[in-house]
Amino acid sequence: QSVLTQPPSVSAAPGQKVTISCSGSSSNIGNNYVSWYQQLPGTAPKLLIYDNNKRPSGIPDRFSGSKSGTSATLGITGLQTGDEADYYCGTWDSSLRAVVFGGGTKLTVL
Amino acid sequence: QVQLAESGGGLVQPGGSLRLSCVVSGFTLSDFYMTWVRQAPGKGLEWVSYISSSGSTIYYADSVKGRFTISRDNAKNSLYLQMNSLRVEDTAVYYCARDWANVGFDYWDQGTLVTVSS
């Protein structure tokens, strides 16, 4: 049972937009920065978003992040088949004194 | 360019020990916090341990506390994870990663498989 809650799966058509939610509490998302990762099959995770809404160099602006209260959202526009992957949110939990991840969301581009 | 190269994984019996090493290049290790994250087969990401840039602050997941020890040698550009009293449930791909900002981990190694089985 993950501390952060994500939907197990989402799907959308190529070219469309999708959002992935990440729900937590005041001890994690509510008072700490959120990051998002993309993991393609058989590869290491890749940082997409850090500090809630910042993109590392090289990450296209099709990927966006936002946070409101104890929830965060990853948005992906202009979906491509290459975006099919597992997506994870992560943050620090001040009560647990631990890094926590969501359970992951599998994105299918139909 | 930034690179992280991990070694030390393999097959070990329950109760055994392994030491993972992560050698970094392309950046100054002493400038960054580092972490270990694992992923059991077919499962999601699970954070294992986290160490500050100087090594003075360390955190562990409850699942490994008392059994695993994280350390670093900045002079050798190396991060370590000593794993003792290994259990079947520790079987996973283990990743070392760099903390770019506020537990946003920007560089990960390729991962090494640790299999605990009799």
PDB file of C-alpha atoms in Angstrom:
ATOM      1  CA  GLN A   1       0.000   0.000   0.000  1.00  0.00           C
ATOM      2  CA  SER A   2       1.695   3.173  -1.219  1.00  0.00           C
ATOM      3  CA  VAL A   3       1.657   6.393   0.789  1.00  0.00           C
ATOM      4  CA  LEU A   4       0.852   8.280  -2.412  1.00  0.00           C
ATOM      5  CA  THR A   5      -2.189   7.188  -4.416  1.00  0.00           C
ATOM      6  CA  GLN A   6      -2.166   7.061  -8.203  1.00  0.00           C
ATOM      7  CA  PRO A   7      -4.690   5.517 -10.596  1.00  0.00           C
ATOM      8  CA  PRO A   8      -3.406   2.148 -11.812  1.00  0.00           C
ATOM      9  CA  SER A   9      -3.968   3.003 -15.453  1.00  0.00           C
ATOM     10  CA  VAL A  10      -5.018   5.751 -17.836  1.00  0.00           C
ATOM     11  CA  SER A  11      -5.450   5.770 -21.577  1.00  0.00           C
ATOM     12  CA  ALA A  12      -5.975   8.225 -24.388  1.00  0.00           C
ATOM     13  CA  ALA A  13      -5.617   8.467 -28.127  1.00  0.00           C
ATOM     14  CA  PRO A  14      -2.549   9.787 -29.954  1.00  0.00           C
ATOM     15  CA  GLY A  15      -2.510  13.569 -30.046  1.00  0.00           C
ATOM     16  CA  GLN A  16      -4.821  13.870 -27.053  1.00  0.00           C
ATOM     17  CA  LYS A  17      -4.107  15.065 -23.526  1.00  0.00           C
ATOM     18  CA  VAL A  18      -4.019  12.960 -20.380  1.00  0.00           C
ATOM     19  CA  THR A  19      -3.624  13.769 -16.711  1.00  0.00           C
ATOM     20  CA  ILE A  20      -2.337  11.519 -13.942  1.00  0.00           C
ATOM     21  CA  SER A  21      -3.208  12.315 -10.356  1.00  0.00           C
ATOM     22  CA  CYS A  22      -1.187  11.726  -7.201  1.00  0.00           C
ATOM     23  CA  SER A  23      -2.912  12.078  -3.854  1.00  0.00           C
ATOM     24  CA  GLY A  24      -1.163  12.345  -0.517  1.00  0.00           C
ATOM     25  CA  SER A  25      -1.395  14.178   2.777  1.00  0.00           C
ATOM     26  CA  SER A  26      -0.121  17.219   4.609  1.00  0.00           C
ATOM     27  CA  SER A  27       3.001  15.353   5.725  1.00  0.00           C
ATOM     28  CA  ASN A  28       4.110  14.675   2.167  1.00  0.00           C
ATOM     29  CA  ILE A  29       2.636  16.454  -0.853  1.00  0.00           C
ATOM     30  CA  GLY A  30       1.014  19.162   1.248  1.00  0.00           C
ATOM     31  CA  ASN A  31       4.327  20.496   2.506  1.00  0.00           C
ATOM     32  CA  ASN A  32       6.997  19.173   0.155  1.00  0.00           C
ATOM     33  CA  TYR A  33       7.944  19.292  -3.494  1.00  0.00           C
ATOM     34  CA  VAL A  34       6.657  16.663  -5.904  1.00  0.00           C
ATOM     35  CA  SER A  35       8.580  14.940  -8.683  1.00  0.00           C
ATOM     36  CA  TRP A  36       7.344  12.812 -11.560  1.00  0.00           C
ATOM     37  CA  TYR A  37       9.128   9.980 -13.338  1.00  0.00           C
ATOM     38  CA  GLN A  38       8.612   8.073 -16.559  1.00  0.00           C
ATOM     39  CA  GLN A  39       9.726   4.458 -16.742  1.00  0.00           C
ATOM     40  CA  LEU A  40       9.776   2.736 -20.097  1.00  0.00           C
ATOM     41  CA  PRO A  41       9.800  -1.069 -20.024  1.00  0.00           C
ATOM     42  CA  GLY A  42      13.151  -2.483 -18.968  1.00  0.00           C
ATOM     43  CA  THR A  43      14.743   0.888 -18.306  1.00  0.00           C
ATOM     44  CA  ALA A  44      15.565   3.073 -15.338  1.00  0.00           C
ATOM     45  CA  PRO A  45      13.140   5.808 -14.311  1.00  0.00           C
ATOM     46  CA  LYS A  46      13.562   9.204 -15.961  1.00  0.00           C
ATOM     47  CA  LEU A  47      12.876  12.492 -14.186  1.00  0.00           C
ATOM     48  CA  LEU A  48      10.149  14.462 -15.954  1.00  0.00           C
ATOM     49  CA  ILE A  49       9.171  17.061 -13.363  1.00  0.00           C
ATOM     50  CA  TYR A  50      10.777  18.278 -10.136  1.00  0.00           C
ATOM     51  CA  ASP A  51       9.819  20.954  -7.600  1.00  0.00           C
ATOM     52  CA  ASN A  52       6.152  20.452  -8.565  1.00  0.00           C
ATOM     53  CA  ASN A  53       6.329  22.012 -12.001  1.00  0.00           C
ATOM     54  CA  LYS A  54       9.904  22.356 -13.263  1.00  0.00           C
ATOM     55  CA  ARG A  55      11.244  20.390 -16.201  1.00  0.00           C
ATOM     56  CA  PRO A  56      14.839  19.187 -16.399  1.00  0.00           C
ATOM     57  CA  SER A  57      16.784  20.129 -19.465  1.00  0.00           C
ATOM     58  CA  GLY A  58      15.679  18.087 -22.452  1.00  0.00           C
ATOM     59  CA  ILE A  59      12.151  17.313 -21.246  1.00  0.00           C
ATOM     60  CA  PRO A  60       9.635  18.680 -23.772  1.00  0.00           C
ATOM     61  CA  ASP A  61       6.976  21.144 -22.667  1.00  0.00           C
ATOM     62  CA  ARG A  62       4.322  18.543 -23.522  1.00  0.00           C
ATOM     63  CA  PHE A  63       4.946  17.397 -19.943  1.00  0.00           C
ATOM     64  CA  SER A  64       3.704  19.628 -17.120  1.00  0.00           C
ATOM     65  CA  GLY A  65       3.221  19.359 -13.387  1.00  0.00           C
ATOM     66  CA  SER A  66       1.014  21.094 -10.882  1.00  0.00           C
ATOM     67  CA  LYS A  67       0.185  20.845  -7.203  1.00  0.00           C
ATOM     68  CA  SER A  68      -2.809  21.905  -5.162  1.00  0.00           C
ATOM     69  CA  GLY A  69      -3.080  21.165  -1.480  1.00  0.00           C
ATOM     70  CA  THR A  70      -2.309  17.497  -0.914  1.00  0.00           C
ATOM     71  CA  SER A  71      -2.609  16.445  -4.555  1.00  0.00           C
ATOM     72  CA  ALA A  72      -0.407  16.739  -7.604  1.00  0.00           C
ATOM     73  CA  THR A  73      -1.063  16.219 -11.275  1.00  0.00           C
ATOM     74  CA  LEU A  74       1.074  15.297 -14.261  1.00  0.00           C
ATOM     75  CA  GLY A  75      -0.215  16.463 -17.615  1.00  0.00           C
ATOM     76  CA  ILE A  76       0.892  15.152 -20.991  1.00  0.00           C
ATOM     77  CA  THR A  77      -0.307  16.789 -24.200  1.00  0.00           C
ATOM     78  CA  GLY A  78       0.121  15.706 -27.800  1.00  0.00           C
ATOM     79  CA  LEU A  79       0.297  12.049 -26.791  1.00  0.00           C
ATOM     80  CA  GLN A  80       2.645   9.829 -28.766  1.00  0.00           C
ATOM     81  CA  THR A  81       2.938   6.061 -28.805  1.00  0.00           C
ATOM     82  CA  GLY A  82       6.410   6.510 -27.323  1.00  0.00           C
ATOM     83  CA  ASP A  83       4.785   7.955 -24.199  1.00  0.00           C
ATOM     84  CA  GLU A  84       3.452   4.512 -23.270  1.00  0.00           C
ATOM     85  CA  ALA A  85       5.154   3.844 -19.952  1.00  0.00           C
ATOM     86  CA  ASP A  86       4.694   3.695 -16.219  1.00  0.00           C
ATOM     87  CA  TYR A  87       4.574   7.038 -14.427  1.00  0.00           C
ATOM     88  CA  TYR A  88       5.420   7.601 -10.760  1.00  0.00           C
ATOM     89  CA  CYS A  89       5.063  10.539  -8.440  1.00  0.00           C
ATOM     90  CA  GLY A  90       7.438  10.992  -5.517  1.00  0.00           C
ATOM     91  CA  THR A  91       8.080  13.331  -2.632  1.00  0.00           C
ATOM     92  CA  TRP A  92       9.490  13.572   0.879  1.00  0.00           C
ATOM     93  CA  ASP A  93       7.314  12.607   3.821  1.00  0.00           C
ATOM     94  CA  SER A  94       8.193  14.734   6.822  1.00  0.00           C
ATOM     95  CA  SER A  95       6.457  12.451   9.333  1.00  0.00           C
ATOM     96  CA  LEU A  96       7.931   9.212   8.035  1.00  0.00           C
ATOM     97  CA  ARG A  97      11.291  10.870   7.329  1.00  0.00           C
ATOM     98  CA  ALA A  98      11.301   8.945   4.081  1.00  0.00           C
ATOM     99  CA  VAL A  99      11.075   9.352   0.342  1.00  0.00           C
ATOM    100  CA  VAL A 100       7.696   8.068  -0.810  1.00  0.00           C
ATOM    101  CA  PHE A 101       6.513   7.065  -4.250  1.00  0.00           C
ATOM    102  CA  GLY A 102       3.090   6.478  -5.707  1.00  0.00           C
ATOM    103  CA  GLY A 103       2.177   2.996  -6.854  1.00  0.00           C
ATOM    104  CA  GLY A 104       2.601   3.967 -10.483  1.00  0.00           C
ATOM    105  CA  THR A 105       0.225   4.589 -13.376  1.00  0.00           C
ATOM    106  CA  LYS A 106       0.422   2.696 -16.643  1.00  0.00           C
ATOM    107  CA  LEU A 107      -0.283   4.955 -19.601  1.00  0.00           C
ATOM    108  CA  THR A 108      -1.680   3.361 -22.733  1.00  0.00           C
ATOM    109  CA  VAL A 109      -1.814   5.372 -25.942  1.00  0.00           C
ATOM    110  CA  LEU A 110      -4.592   3.739 -27.918  1.00  0.00           C
TER     111      LEU A 110
ATOM    112  CA  GLN B   1      28.650  13.541 -19.236  1.00  0.00           C
ATOM    113  CA  VAL B   2      27.061  12.297 -16.044  1.00  0.00           C
ATOM    114  CA  GLN B   3      27.323   8.563 -15.548  1.00  0.00           C
ATOM    115  CA  LEU B   4      26.514   6.193 -12.702  1.00  0.00           C
ATOM    116  CA  ALA B   5      27.845   2.649 -12.880  1.00  0.00           C
ATOM    117  CA  GLU B   6      26.647   0.094 -10.392  1.00  0.00           C
ATOM    118  CA  SER B   7      28.107  -3.259  -9.476  1.00  0.00           C
ATOM    119  CA  GLY B   8      27.781  -5.939  -6.844  1.00  0.00           C
ATOM    120  CA  GLY B   9      24.423  -7.512  -7.530  1.00  0.00           C
ATOM    121  CA  GLY B  10      23.795 -11.201  -7.897  1.00  0.00           C
ATOM    122  CA  LEU B  11      22.309 -14.285  -6.304  1.00  0.00           C
ATOM    123  CA  VAL B  12      22.552 -14.743  -2.548  1.00  0.00           C
ATOM    124  CA  GLN B  13      20.917 -17.079  -0.064  1.00  0.00           C
ATOM    125  CA  PRO B  14      18.499 -15.815   2.571  1.00  0.00           C
ATOM    126  CA  GLY B  15      20.444 -14.458   5.518  1.00  0.00           C
ATOM    127  CA  GLY B  16      23.414 -13.611   3.317  1.00  0.00           C
ATOM    128  CA  SER B  17      25.090 -10.311   2.498  1.00  0.00           C
ATOM    129  CA  LEU B  18      25.903  -8.249  -0.561  1.00  0.00           C
ATOM    130  CA  ARG B  19      27.537  -4.888  -1.107  1.00  0.00           C
ATOM    131  CA  LEU B  20      26.424  -2.678  -3.961  1.00  0.00           C
ATOM    132  CA  SER B  21      28.748  -0.013  -5.326  1.00  0.00           C
ATOM    133  CA  CYS B  22      27.834   2.954  -7.512  1.00  0.00           C
ATOM    134  CA  VAL B  23      30.724   4.801  -9.119  1.00  0.00           C
ATOM    135  CA  VAL B  24      29.874   8.194 -10.550  1.00  0.00           C
ATOM    136  CA  SER B  25      31.555  10.408 -13.108  1.00  0.00           C
ATOM    137  CA  GLY B  26      30.857  13.681 -14.846  1.00  0.00           C
ATOM    138  CA  PHE B  27      29.978  15.573 -11.679  1.00  0.00           C
ATOM    139  CA  THR B  28      31.336  16.235  -8.198  1.00  0.00           C
ATOM    140  CA  LEU B  29      29.791  13.638  -5.914  1.00  0.00           C
ATOM    141  CA  SER B  30      30.335  15.759  -2.808  1.00  0.00           C
ATOM    142  CA  ASP B  31      27.893  18.359  -4.168  1.00  0.00           C
ATOM    143  CA  PHE B  32      24.901  16.022  -4.165  1.00  0.00           C
ATOM    144  CA  TYR B  33      22.677  13.957  -1.918  1.00  0.00           C
ATOM    145  CA  MET B  34      22.310  10.391  -3.239  1.00  0.00           C
ATOM    146  CA  THR B  35      19.755   7.651  -2.904  1.00  0.00           C
ATOM    147  CA  TRP B  36      19.084   3.957  -3.454  1.00  0.00           C
ATOM    148  CA  VAL B  37      15.743   2.875  -4.885  1.00  0.00           C
ATOM    149  CA  ARG B  38      14.641  -0.674  -5.659  1.00  0.00           C
ATOM    150  CA  GLN B  39      11.999  -2.295  -7.779  1.00  0.00           C
ATOM    151  CA  ALA B  40      10.796  -5.834  -7.196  1.00  0.00           C
ATOM    152  CA  PRO B  41       9.909  -7.809 -10.344  1.00  0.00           C
ATOM    153  CA  GLY B  42       6.683  -6.450 -11.801  1.00  0.00           C
ATOM    154  CA  LYS B  43       6.237  -3.966  -8.949  1.00  0.00           C
ATOM    155  CA  GLY B  44       6.593  -0.237  -8.438  1.00  0.00           C
ATOM    156  CA  LEU B  45       9.445   1.878  -7.139  1.00  0.00           C
ATOM    157  CA  GLU B  46      10.407   1.510  -3.493  1.00  0.00           C
ATOM    158  CA  TRP B  47      12.790   3.928  -1.846  1.00  0.00           C
ATOM    159  CA  VAL B  48      15.531   2.260   0.215  1.00  0.00           C
ATOM    160  CA  SER B  49      17.943   4.833   1.623  1.00  0.00           C
ATOM    161  CA  TYR B  50      19.171   8.411   1.282  1.00  0.00           C
ATOM    162  CA  ILE B  51      22.451  10.070   2.261  1.00  0.00           C
ATOM    163  CA  SER B  52      23.431  13.722   2.455  1.00  0.00           C
ATOM    164  CA  SER B  53      26.341  15.131   0.501  1.00  0.00           C
ATOM    165  CA  SER B  54      28.751  14.824   3.431  1.00  0.00           C
ATOM    166  CA  GLY B  55      27.297  11.563   4.708  1.00  0.00           C
ATOM    167  CA  SER B  56      26.279  13.126   8.002  1.00  0.00           C
ATOM    168  CA  THR B  57      22.535  12.619   7.465  1.00  0.00           C
ATOM    169  CA  ILE B  58      21.111   9.241   6.528  1.00  0.00           C
ATOM    170  CA  TYR B  59      17.605   7.859   6.232  1.00  0.00           C
ATOM    171  CA  TYR B  60      16.329   4.336   5.678  1.00  0.00           C
ATOM    172  CA  ALA B  61      13.041   2.772   4.748  1.00  0.00           C
ATOM    173  CA  ASP B  62      11.549   0.814   7.633  1.00  0.00           C
ATOM    174  CA  SER B  63      11.767  -2.357   5.543  1.00  0.00           C
ATOM    175  CA  VAL B  64      15.581  -2.258   5.538  1.00  0.00           C
ATOM    176  CA  LYS B  65      16.402  -0.397   8.755  1.00  0.00           C
ATOM    177  CA  GLY B  66      18.928  -2.272  10.836  1.00  0.00           C
ATOM    178  CA  ARG B  67      19.918  -4.535   7.949  1.00  0.00           C
ATOM    179  CA  PHE B  68      21.165  -2.153   5.242  1.00  0.00           C
ATOM    180  CA  THR B  69      23.854   0.514   5.550  1.00  0.00           C
ATOM    181  CA  ILE B  70      24.369   3.334   3.082  1.00  0.00           C
ATOM    182  CA  SER B  71      27.727   5.080   2.838  1.00  0.00           C
ATOM    183  CA  ARG B  72      29.775   7.146   0.478  1.00  0.00           C
ATOM    184  CA  ASP B  73      33.394   7.957  -0.313  1.00  0.00           C
ATOM    185  CA  ASN B  74      33.411  11.279  -2.120  1.00  0.00           C
ATOM    186  CA  ALA B  75      37.139  11.020  -2.799  1.00  0.00           C
ATOM    187  CA  LYS B  76      36.507   7.788  -4.673  1.00  0.00           C
ATOM    188  CA  ASN B  77      33.350   9.088  -6.369  1.00  0.00           C
ATOM    189  CA  SER B  78      31.490   6.150  -4.897  1.00  0.00           C
ATOM    190  CA  LEU B  79      28.228   5.349  -3.162  1.00  0.00           C
ATOM    191  CA  TYR B  80      27.661   2.051  -1.367  1.00  0.00           C
ATOM    192  CA  LEU B  81      24.852  -0.068   0.003  1.00  0.00           C
ATOM    193  CA  GLN B  82      25.821  -2.833   2.408  1.00  0.00           C
ATOM    194  CA  MET B  83      22.961  -5.325   2.618  1.00  0.00           C
ATOM    195  CA  ASN B  84      22.970  -7.858   5.455  1.00  0.00           C
ATOM    196  CA  SER B  85      20.443 -10.432   6.640  1.00  0.00           C
ATOM    197  CA  LEU B  86      18.932 -10.502   3.194  1.00  0.00           C
ATOM    198  CA  ARG B  87      15.395 -11.797   2.793  1.00  0.00           C
ATOM    199  CA  VAL B  88      13.526 -13.224  -0.170  1.00  0.00           C
ATOM    200  CA  GLU B  89      11.476 -10.025  -0.265  1.00  0.00           C
ATOM    201  CA  ASP B  90      14.637  -7.977  -0.890  1.00  0.00           C
ATOM    202  CA  THR B  91      14.785  -9.453  -4.388  1.00  0.00           C
ATOM    203  CA  ALA B  92      14.676  -6.498  -6.753  1.00  0.00           C
ATOM    204  CA  VAL B  93      16.532  -4.356  -9.233  1.00  0.00           C
ATOM    205  CA  TYR B  94      18.462  -1.801  -7.208  1.00  0.00           C
ATOM    206  CA  TYR B  95      19.159   1.670  -8.575  1.00  0.00           C
ATOM    207  CA  CYS B  96      21.440   4.407  -7.345  1.00  0.00           C
ATOM    208  CA  ALA B  97      20.363   7.933  -8.248  1.00  0.00           C
ATOM    209  CA  ARG B  98      21.408  11.536  -7.793  1.00  0.00           C
ATOM    210  CA  ASP B  99      19.191  14.058  -6.007  1.00  0.00           C
ATOM    211  CA  TRP B 100      19.005  17.109  -8.253  1.00  0.00           C
ATOM    212  CA  ALA B 101      16.557  19.040  -6.089  1.00  0.00           C
ATOM    213  CA  ASN B 102      14.241  18.188  -3.214  1.00  0.00           C
ATOM    214  CA  VAL B 103      14.211  14.423  -3.851  1.00  0.00           C
ATOM    215  CA  GLY B 104      13.885  14.939  -7.580  1.00  0.00           C
ATOM    216  CA  PHE B 105      16.297  12.278  -8.799  1.00  0.00           C
ATOM    217  CA  ASP B 106      17.705  13.255 -12.170  1.00  0.00           C
ATOM    218  CA  TYR B 107      20.337  10.649 -12.969  1.00  0.00           C
ATOM    219  CA  TRP B 108      19.890   6.926 -12.384  1.00  0.00           C
ATOM    220  CA  ASP B 109      22.188   4.043 -13.121  1.00  0.00           C
ATOM    221  CA  GLN B 110      21.095   1.073 -15.214  1.00  0.00           C
ATOM    222  CA  GLY B 111      20.152  -0.945 -12.150  1.00  0.00           C
ATOM    223  CA  THR B 112      21.504  -4.207 -10.798  1.00  0.00           C
ATOM    224  CA  LEU B 113      19.476  -7.286  -9.946  1.00  0.00           C
ATOM    225  CA  VAL B 114      19.717  -8.727  -6.475  1.00  0.00           C
ATOM    226  CA  THR B 115      18.127 -12.147  -6.130  1.00  0.00           C
ATOM    227  CA  VAL B 116      17.671 -13.653  -2.687  1.00  0.00           C
ATOM    228  CA  SER B 117      16.830 -17.326  -2.998  1.00  0.00           C
ATOM    229  CA  SER B 118      17.835 -20.678  -1.641  1.00  0.00           C
TER     230      SER B 118
END
